[in-house]
Tab-separated table of C-alpha atoms in Angstrom:
chain	number	residue	atom	x	y	z
L	1	MET	CA	23.967	-76.041	-26.174
L	2	GLN	CA	24.023	-77.110	-22.259
L	3	ASN	CA	26.241	-74.337	-21.514
L	4	ARG	CA	23.876	-71.842	-23.113
L	5	SER	CA	20.781	-73.049	-21.145
L	6	GLU	CA	22.380	-72.878	-17.939
L	7	GLU	CA	24.022	-69.598	-18.765
L	8	THR	CA	20.767	-67.864	-19.319
L	9	ARG	CA	19.414	-69.673	-16.311
L	10	PHE	CA	22.244	-68.558	-14.095
L	11	SER	CA	21.155	-65.002	-15.501
L	12	ILE	CA	17.752	-64.946	-14.648
L	13	LYS	CA	18.493	-66.462	-11.152
L	14	ARG	CA	20.749	-63.757	-10.816
L	15	ALA	CA	18.710	-61.044	-12.144
L	16	ALA	CA	16.115	-62.382	-9.796
L	17	ILE	CA	18.239	-62.682	-6.631
L	18	GLU	CA	18.848	-58.594	-7.338
L	19	ALA	CA	15.104	-57.412	-7.937
L	20	PHE	CA	13.937	-59.590	-5.157
L	21	ILE	CA	16.540	-57.505	-2.852
L	22	GLN	CA	15.838	-54.260	-4.614
L	23	GLY	CA	12.390	-54.054	-4.038
L	24	GLY	CA	10.823	-57.325	-2.342
L	25	TYR	CA	9.177	-60.855	-4.230
L	26	GLU	CA	6.090	-59.042	-4.690
L	27	ALA	CA	6.948	-56.369	-6.551
L	28	ALA	CA	9.249	-57.690	-8.992
L	29	SER	CA	7.583	-58.777	-12.325
L	30	VAL	CA	8.692	-61.080	-14.749
L	31	ALA	CA	9.212	-58.392	-17.079
L	32	ASP	CA	11.887	-56.535	-15.073
L	33	ILE	CA	13.688	-60.232	-14.379
L	34	CYS	CA	13.904	-60.251	-18.088
L	35	ASP	CA	14.714	-56.802	-18.658
L	36	LYS	CA	18.223	-57.096	-15.937
L	37	ALA	CA	18.890	-60.775	-17.315
L	38	ARG	CA	18.693	-59.854	-21.293
L	39	VAL	CA	16.558	-62.790	-21.844
L	40	SER	CA	13.752	-63.025	-23.465
L	41	LYS	CA	10.016	-64.110	-21.770
L	42	GLY	CA	10.138	-67.350	-24.261
L	43	ALA	CA	13.499	-67.885	-22.425
L	44	PHE	CA	12.430	-67.110	-19.013
L	45	TYR	CA	8.914	-69.586	-19.160
L	46	HIS	CA	11.373	-72.576	-20.782
L	47	HIS	CA	13.435	-72.799	-17.893
L	48	PHE	CA	10.868	-71.488	-14.905
L	49	PRO	CA	7.180	-72.304	-15.102
L	50	SER	CA	6.522	-69.146	-12.765
L	51	LYS	CA	8.333	-66.702	-10.798
L	52	HIS	CA	7.471	-68.821	-7.775
L	53	ASP	CA	9.202	-71.356	-9.508
L	54	LEU	CA	12.021	-69.167	-9.958
L	55	PHE	CA	11.974	-67.721	-6.168
L	56	LEU	CA	11.937	-71.929	-5.118
L	57	ALA	CA	14.985	-72.636	-7.213
L	58	ILE	CA	17.206	-69.874	-5.557
L	59	MET	CA	15.793	-71.254	-2.308
L	60	GLN	CA	16.870	-74.351	-2.683
L	61	ASP	CA	20.582	-73.547	-4.430
L	62	TRP	CA	21.100	-71.668	-1.323
L	63	LEU	CA	19.966	-74.498	0.825
L	64	ASP	CA	22.098	-76.847	-1.225
L	65	GLY	CA	25.329	-74.810	-0.755
L	66	ILE	CA	25.056	-75.313	3.132
L	67	ASP	CA	24.185	-78.636	2.490
L	68	LYS	CA	27.249	-79.647	0.392
L	69	ASP	CA	29.171	-77.761	2.537
L	70	LEU	CA	28.283	-79.717	5.930
L	71	ALA	CA	28.556	-82.850	4.045
L	72	SER	CA	31.415	-82.385	2.526
L	73	ARG	CA	32.820	-81.605	6.678
L	74	SER	CA	31.316	-84.133	8.363
L	75	GLN	CA	33.091	-86.570	6.363
L	76	SER	CA	36.409	-85.084	7.297
L	77	GLY	CA	36.654	-87.806	9.694
L	78	GLY	CA	38.078	-87.592	13.165
L	79	ASP	CA	36.124	-88.510	16.417
L	80	VAL	CA	32.381	-87.056	16.657
L	81	PRO	CA	33.287	-83.631	18.807
L	82	GLY	CA	35.956	-83.215	15.675
L	83	GLN	CA	33.481	-83.398	13.091
L	84	ILE	CA	30.344	-81.266	14.812
L	85	ARG	CA	33.598	-79.067	15.059
L	86	ALA	CA	33.994	-78.770	11.244
L	87	MET	CA	30.369	-78.762	10.923
L	88	GLY	CA	30.563	-74.966	12.844
L	89	ASP	CA	33.119	-74.246	11.036
L	90	THR	CA	30.690	-74.652	7.741
L	91	MET	CA	28.442	-72.342	9.365
L	92	GLY	CA	31.696	-69.300	8.415
L	93	SER	CA	31.102	-69.608	4.658
L	94	VAL	CA	27.465	-69.276	5.291
L	95	PHE	CA	27.858	-66.309	7.328
L	96	ALA	CA	30.453	-65.051	4.383
L	97	ALA	CA	27.361	-65.615	1.782
L	98	ALA	CA	24.657	-63.724	4.065
L	99	LYS	CA	26.232	-60.730	4.322
L	100	GLY	CA	23.690	-57.932	2.460
L	101	GLN	CA	21.647	-60.754	1.971
L	102	LEU	CA	18.918	-59.172	4.804
L	103	PRO	CA	16.216	-58.853	2.092
L	104	LEU	CA	16.744	-62.073	0.319
L	105	PHE	CA	16.999	-63.998	3.218
L	106	MET	CA	13.728	-62.453	4.638
L	107	GLU	CA	11.643	-63.191	1.734
L	108	PHE	CA	13.175	-66.529	2.076
L	109	MET	CA	11.059	-66.556	5.372
L	110	ILE	CA	8.015	-64.698	4.616
L	111	GLN	CA	7.275	-67.258	1.652
L	112	ALA	CA	7.793	-69.555	3.818
L	113	SER	CA	5.513	-68.774	6.296
L	114	ARG	CA	2.892	-68.225	3.818
L	115	ASP	CA	3.464	-71.100	1.183
L	116	ALA	CA	3.222	-74.567	1.850
L	117	LYS	CA	5.766	-75.645	-0.660
L	118	VAL	CA	8.401	-72.910	0.354
L	119	TRP	CA	7.717	-74.409	3.829
L	120	ASP	CA	8.632	-77.656	3.104
L	121	ALA	CA	11.085	-76.798	1.153
L	122	VAL	CA	13.125	-75.197	4.197
L	123	ILE	CA	11.609	-77.662	6.563
L	124	ALA	CA	13.185	-80.852	4.819
L	125	PRO	CA	16.464	-79.566	5.496
L	126	TYR	CA	15.471	-78.771	9.077
L	127	LYS	CA	14.413	-82.203	9.866
L	128	GLU	CA	17.202	-84.025	8.510
L	129	TYR	CA	20.280	-81.343	10.296
L	130	ARG	CA	18.385	-82.411	13.503
L	131	THR	CA	18.446	-86.542	12.633
L	132	ARG	CA	22.318	-85.959	11.909
L	133	PHE	CA	23.070	-84.068	14.918
L	134	THR	CA	20.777	-86.567	16.984
L	135	GLU	CA	22.556	-89.377	15.759
L	136	ALA	CA	25.873	-87.925	15.681
L	137	ILE	CA	25.596	-87.028	19.500
L	138	SER	CA	24.485	-90.742	20.238
L	139	ALA	CA	27.691	-92.059	18.345
L	140	GLY	CA	29.325	-89.739	20.698
L	141	GLN	CA	28.402	-90.948	23.748
L	142	LYS	CA	28.854	-94.901	22.374
L	143	GLU	CA	32.826	-93.596	21.395
L	144	GLY	CA	32.565	-91.945	25.603
L	145	ALA	CA	32.960	-88.041	24.223
L	146	ILE	CA	29.798	-86.945	25.258
L	147	SER	CA	27.807	-87.849	28.719
L	148	GLY	CA	25.235	-90.227	28.747
L	149	GLU	CA	23.246	-88.016	30.516
L	150	ILE	CA	22.683	-85.947	27.340
L	151	GLU	CA	19.261	-86.137	25.736
L	152	PRO	CA	20.428	-86.475	21.925
L	153	ASP	CA	17.570	-84.992	20.692
L	154	THR	CA	17.412	-82.011	22.684
L	155	ALA	CA	21.124	-81.659	22.343
L	156	ALA	CA	20.803	-81.459	18.973
L	157	LEU	CA	18.368	-78.946	19.143
L	158	VAL	CA	20.200	-76.968	21.368
L	159	LEU	CA	23.256	-76.877	18.908
L	160	MET	CA	20.789	-76.090	15.887
L	161	SER	CA	19.626	-73.356	18.195
L	162	LEU	CA	22.883	-71.793	18.327
L	163	ALA	CA	23.818	-72.287	14.665
L	164	ILE	CA	20.551	-70.651	13.848
L	165	GLY	CA	20.724	-67.972	16.756
L	166	ILE	CA	24.122	-67.289	14.919
L	167	LEU	CA	22.703	-67.518	11.711
L	168	LEU	CA	19.804	-64.909	12.228
L	169	GLN	CA	22.545	-61.941	13.876
L	170	GLY	CA	25.155	-62.759	11.122
L	171	VAL	CA	22.253	-61.516	8.724
L	172	VAL	CA	20.324	-59.175	10.267
L	173	THR	CA	23.379	-57.593	12.114
L	174	PRO	CA	26.767	-58.337	9.864
L	175	ASP	CA	28.711	-55.938	11.758
L	176	ALA	CA	28.688	-56.404	15.277
L	177	ALA	CA	30.649	-59.036	15.771
L	178	ASP	CA	32.844	-61.603	14.138
L	179	TRP	CA	30.069	-64.303	13.805
L	180	LYS	CA	33.148	-66.893	13.070
L	181	VAL	CA	34.869	-66.426	16.277
L	182	VAL	CA	31.283	-66.750	18.181
L	183	THR	CA	30.462	-69.597	16.358
L	184	THR	CA	33.862	-71.267	17.208
L	185	ALA	CA	33.517	-69.969	20.747
L	186	GLY	CA	29.696	-71.186	21.012
L	187	VAL	CA	30.744	-75.004	19.563
L	188	ASP	CA	33.490	-75.254	21.847
L	189	ILE	CA	31.363	-74.186	24.938
L	190	LEU	CA	28.555	-76.633	24.282
L	191	LEU	CA	31.170	-79.459	23.708
L	192	ASN	CA	32.797	-79.023	26.761
L	193	GLY	CA	29.603	-78.928	28.064
L	194	MET	CA	28.641	-82.188	27.119
L	195	GLU	CA	31.529	-84.606	27.638
L	196	ARG	CA	31.732	-86.717	30.018
L	197	LYS	CA	33.396	-85.650	32.866
L	198	GLU	CA	36.267	-88.432	34.719
L	199	LYS	CA	34.247	-88.659	38.582
W	1	MET	CA	-11.892	-41.144	32.239
W	2	GLN	CA	-8.040	-42.563	32.836
W	3	ASN	CA	-10.184	-46.094	32.486
W	4	ARG	CA	-11.635	-45.581	29.809
W	5	SER	CA	-9.096	-43.991	28.154
W	6	GLU	CA	-7.281	-47.019	28.791
W	7	GLU	CA	-9.638	-49.310	27.529
W	8	THR	CA	-9.776	-47.821	24.302
W	9	ARG	CA	-5.996	-47.785	23.719
W	10	PHE	CA	-5.720	-51.487	24.662
W	11	SER	CA	-8.943	-52.621	22.162
W	12	ILE	CA	-7.006	-50.810	19.673
W	13	LYS	CA	-4.004	-52.676	19.948
W	14	ARG	CA	-5.797	-55.712	20.301
W	15	ALA	CA	-7.719	-55.337	16.769
W	16	ALA	CA	-4.667	-54.089	15.136
W	17	ILE	CA	-2.646	-57.059	16.406
W	18	GLU	CA	-5.476	-59.235	15.118
W	19	ALA	CA	-5.600	-56.888	11.643
W	20	PHE	CA	-1.823	-57.539	11.247
W	21	ILE	CA	-1.746	-61.348	11.777
W	22	GLN	CA	-4.628	-61.678	9.273
W	23	GLY	CA	-3.512	-59.743	6.644
W	24	GLY	CA	-0.161	-58.230	7.191
W	25	TYR	CA	0.733	-54.820	8.265
W	26	GLU	CA	0.907	-53.057	4.716
W	27	ALA	CA	-3.039	-54.658	4.045
W	28	ALA	CA	-4.338	-53.284	7.151
W	29	SER	CA	-5.980	-49.903	6.971
W	30	VAL	CA	-7.044	-47.960	10.077
W	31	ALA	CA	-10.951	-47.991	9.176
W	32	ASP	CA	-10.345	-51.311	9.100
W	33	ILE	CA	-8.829	-51.753	12.655
W	34	CYS	CA	-11.221	-49.150	14.161
W	35	ASP	CA	-14.122	-51.558	12.690
W	36	LYS	CA	-12.713	-54.194	14.698
W	37	ALA	CA	-12.190	-51.916	17.571
W	38	ARG	CA	-15.142	-50.126	17.381
W	39	VAL	CA	-13.505	-46.759	18.081
W	40	SER	CA	-14.202	-43.888	15.758
W	41	LYS	CA	-11.456	-42.552	13.604
W	42	GLY	CA	-10.994	-39.646	15.781
W	43	ALA	CA	-10.593	-42.289	18.826
W	44	PHE	CA	-7.901	-43.822	17.329
W	45	TYR	CA	-5.826	-40.705	16.367
W	46	HIS	CA	-6.535	-39.376	19.754
W	47	HIS	CA	-4.054	-42.581	20.645
W	48	PHE	CA	-2.191	-42.722	17.757
W	49	PRO	CA	-0.906	-40.211	15.386
W	50	SER	CA	-0.444	-42.833	12.582
W	51	LYS	CA	-0.625	-47.069	12.175
W	52	HIS	CA	2.858	-46.916	12.293
W	53	ASP	CA	3.455	-45.360	15.820
W	54	LEU	CA	0.294	-47.602	16.582
W	55	PHE	CA	2.922	-50.317	15.485
W	56	LEU	CA	5.618	-49.134	17.653
W	57	ALA	CA	3.653	-49.256	20.781
W	58	ILE	CA	2.593	-52.829	20.024
W	59	MET	CA	6.177	-54.070	19.284
W	60	GLN	CA	7.397	-52.022	22.524
W	61	ASP	CA	4.699	-53.419	24.617
W	62	TRP	CA	6.085	-56.854	23.416
W	63	LEU	CA	10.018	-56.010	23.861
W	64	ASP	CA	8.736	-54.179	27.270
W	65	GLY	CA	6.828	-57.529	28.473
W	66	ILE	CA	10.500	-59.836	28.203
W	67	ASP	CA	12.193	-57.135	29.392
W	68	LYS	CA	9.809	-56.763	32.897
W	69	ASP	CA	10.281	-60.421	33.028
W	70	LEU	CA	13.782	-60.849	32.731
W	71	ALA	CA	14.610	-58.250	35.279
W	72	SER	CA	12.334	-59.923	38.014
W	73	ARG	CA	14.296	-62.766	37.478
W	74	SER	CA	17.978	-61.614	37.336
W	75	GLN	CA	17.019	-59.675	40.419
W	76	SER	CA	16.044	-62.823	42.506
W	77	GLY	CA	19.464	-63.450	43.630
W	78	GLY	CA	22.081	-66.545	44.005
W	79	ASP	CA	24.886	-66.800	42.598
W	80	VAL	CA	25.843	-66.195	38.779
W	81	PRO	CA	25.099	-69.372	37.008
W	82	GLY	CA	21.627	-69.133	38.891
W	83	GLN	CA	21.060	-65.457	37.786
W	84	ILE	CA	21.556	-67.102	34.391
W	85	ARG	CA	19.245	-70.254	34.779
W	86	ALA	CA	16.417	-67.898	36.223
W	87	MET	CA	16.867	-65.645	33.150
W	88	GLY	CA	16.538	-68.797	30.744
W	89	ASP	CA	13.353	-69.460	32.405
W	90	THR	CA	11.989	-66.070	31.634
W	91	MET	CA	12.417	-67.749	27.774
W	92	GLY	CA	9.701	-70.123	28.614
W	93	SER	CA	6.867	-67.136	29.057
W	94	VAL	CA	7.751	-65.398	25.440
W	95	PHE	CA	7.139	-69.022	24.105
W	96	ALA	CA	3.918	-69.093	26.151
W	97	ALA	CA	3.261	-66.003	23.940
W	98	ALA	CA	4.466	-66.463	20.901
W	99	LYS	CA	2.455	-69.299	19.961
W	100	GLY	CA	0.606	-68.229	17.260
W	101	GLN	CA	2.037	-65.248	16.843
W	102	LEU	CA	4.737	-65.761	13.632
W	103	PRO	CA	3.018	-63.298	11.295
W	104	LEU	CA	3.192	-60.779	13.856
W	105	PHE	CA	6.432	-61.374	14.588
W	106	MET	CA	7.797	-61.553	10.619
W	107	GLU	CA	6.010	-57.918	10.509
W	108	PHE	CA	8.388	-57.020	13.758
W	109	MET	CA	11.333	-58.180	11.382
W	110	ILE	CA	10.439	-57.204	8.101
W	111	GLN	CA	9.552	-53.388	9.250
W	112	ALA	CA	12.824	-53.325	11.603
W	113	SER	CA	14.808	-54.267	8.201
W	114	ARG	CA	12.956	-51.364	6.138
W	115	ASP	CA	12.573	-48.815	9.004
W	116	ALA	CA	15.199	-46.717	11.523
W	117	LYS	CA	12.864	-46.165	13.525
W	118	VAL	CA	11.644	-50.053	14.309
W	119	TRP	CA	15.136	-51.048	14.035
W	120	ASP	CA	16.719	-48.899	16.871
W	121	ALA	CA	13.289	-49.822	19.265
W	122	VAL	CA	14.862	-53.483	18.339
W	123	ILE	CA	18.578	-53.195	18.695
W	124	ALA	CA	18.192	-51.115	21.913
W	125	PRO	CA	16.824	-54.244	24.072
W	126	TYR	CA	19.816	-56.426	21.991
W	127	LYS	CA	22.476	-54.317	23.023
W	128	GLU	CA	20.908	-54.113	26.842
W	129	TYR	CA	20.605	-57.704	26.648
W	130	ARG	CA	24.499	-58.024	25.511
W	131	THR	CA	25.446	-55.648	28.057
W	132	ARG	CA	24.164	-57.391	30.937
W	133	PHE	CA	25.113	-60.817	30.024
W	134	THR	CA	28.318	-59.503	29.057
W	135	GLU	CA	28.829	-58.365	33.019
W	136	ALA	CA	26.894	-61.505	34.693
W	137	ILE	CA	29.449	-63.573	33.048
W	138	SER	CA	32.486	-61.253	33.742
W	139	ALA	CA	30.803	-61.285	37.724
W	140	GLY	CA	30.720	-64.921	37.306
W	141	GLN	CA	34.661	-65.174	36.850
W	142	LYS	CA	35.289	-62.701	40.141
W	143	GLU	CA	33.253	-65.433	42.142
W	144	GLY	CA	35.205	-68.321	40.541
W	145	ALA	CA	32.324	-70.111	39.014
W	146	ILE	CA	32.896	-69.321	34.881
W	147	SER	CA	36.249	-70.443	33.932
W	148	GLY	CA	38.969	-67.579	33.223
W	149	GLU	CA	39.708	-68.510	29.862
W	150	ILE	CA	36.334	-67.589	28.448
W	151	GLU	CA	35.808	-64.340	26.965
W	152	PRO	CA	32.765	-62.656	28.412
W	153	ASP	CA	31.468	-60.620	25.303
W	154	THR	CA	31.720	-63.286	22.972
W	155	ALA	CA	29.983	-65.581	25.660
W	156	ALA	CA	27.230	-63.278	26.031
W	157	LEU	CA	26.763	-63.512	22.748
W	158	VAL	CA	26.861	-67.439	22.471
W	159	LEU	CA	23.808	-66.952	25.248
W	160	MET	CA	21.939	-64.581	22.801
W	161	SER	CA	22.289	-67.043	19.919
W	162	LEU	CA	21.084	-69.852	22.012
W	163	ALA	CA	18.308	-67.687	23.105
W	164	ILE	CA	17.529	-65.795	19.416
W	165	GLY	CA	17.524	-69.417	17.844
W	166	ILE	CA	14.951	-71.289	20.414
W	167	LEU	CA	12.974	-68.195	20.065
W	168	LEU	CA	12.609	-68.371	16.180
W	169	GLN	CA	12.070	-72.115	16.404
W	170	GLY	CA	9.367	-71.939	18.796
W	171	VAL	CA	7.734	-69.137	16.596
W	172	VAL	CA	8.104	-70.801	13.660
W	173	THR	CA	7.606	-74.435	14.860
W	174	PRO	CA	6.382	-74.185	17.882
W	175	ASP	CA	4.938	-78.185	18.004
W	176	ALA	CA	8.054	-79.482	16.617
W	177	ALA	CA	9.688	-79.923	20.632
W	178	ASP	CA	9.229	-78.967	23.753
W	179	TRP	CA	11.190	-75.412	23.867
W	180	LYS	CA	11.609	-74.751	27.483
W	181	VAL	CA	13.337	-78.099	27.702
W	182	VAL	CA	15.762	-77.274	25.171
W	183	THR	CA	15.888	-74.203	27.077
W	184	THR	CA	17.113	-75.870	30.043
W	185	ALA	CA	19.137	-78.267	28.587
W	186	GLY	CA	21.171	-75.264	26.629
W	187	VAL	CA	21.199	-73.292	29.566
W	188	ASP	CA	22.610	-76.309	31.591
W	189	ILE	CA	25.085	-77.422	29.269
W	190	LEU	CA	26.163	-73.939	27.997
W	191	LEU	CA	27.039	-73.086	31.821
W	192	ASN	CA	28.500	-76.534	32.552
W	193	GLY	CA	30.558	-75.693	29.290
W	194	MET	CA	31.518	-72.310	31.149
W	195	GLU	CA	32.502	-73.724	34.830
W	196	ARG	CA	35.763	-73.241	35.998
W	197	LYS	CA	37.605	-76.891	35.613
W	198	GLU	CA	38.960	-78.136	38.763
W	199	LYS	CA	42.589	-79.303	37.545
């Protein structure tokens, strides 16, 4: 039964993603989503109290996917610059998933700007990454790999800005560049710029 | 007469920005905008063939403002790293203007993703900046300030990614950090990372 129930949940999410991409969140009705997913309204509401909860679940899946990948890469060991490089590589899988997802990404942004619950769901991982990067840079300073002149929180925001800028361009103009190459080059230049220089 | 006409045009734009921010582009009617601006529909259509043209004009003003400031700063002389630093400073005035503009910024993005004319208006300056940054980095390599190992177009995209990421965060979470400080630190770290190292 568990499998059947998870299958239904997955079908509803997949149908909703399709519907949101086609006509936007507002225009997609629960009836449309049920039709696409071939489930009854009863089954729908068994899984999701509302269209809005379904939207939140889809967004949470997306954020969890990035988070899981980031966590596994940052635990891969090595020194701090090596860990930051590995976290940069994570962006690669984000881009692979992002292609063609512009309308859904836009929906996330629109809903986040309008709705406190969506906003909190987006901003929580944002704050977590900011803390995680700040700690990584502080650790790098203790290791002696990163210059003591760098302000860790500011440098963390620089790293995040680079990541967010690349992500946005990867979503909006996926074919304008090889974003994986830009990510690797960007992380290399930033790490090089933060290195402690022998005087 | 020229002044009176420009005043009307300005009033219509200001009223439209207010209306777009309040309820979004779709919901704002020409009648609402005319009411807010205290102009007749005749005057409106004398200046703008449609609400869509008005929207394009507002977006173009915004892009022109950034462009004008960037151009004046890049002509301020000095070596290439100095010019790139000056271009980084431009972001400061963009942020000053961006605060509270999230809904309008979102409208630009939504319209750009849906409409080829808006898309072209956004993508043209994007391409121009990419070219301008690429040329600046190549020039810096010739001057000897920037390492020859850097691929100019890739490094230009890294710079733009940083700028876009900071801009997005400055619009979405204006109070989460001093984005001017992050910009200066980011440009410093990137330039430091691109510098030719004496071996």
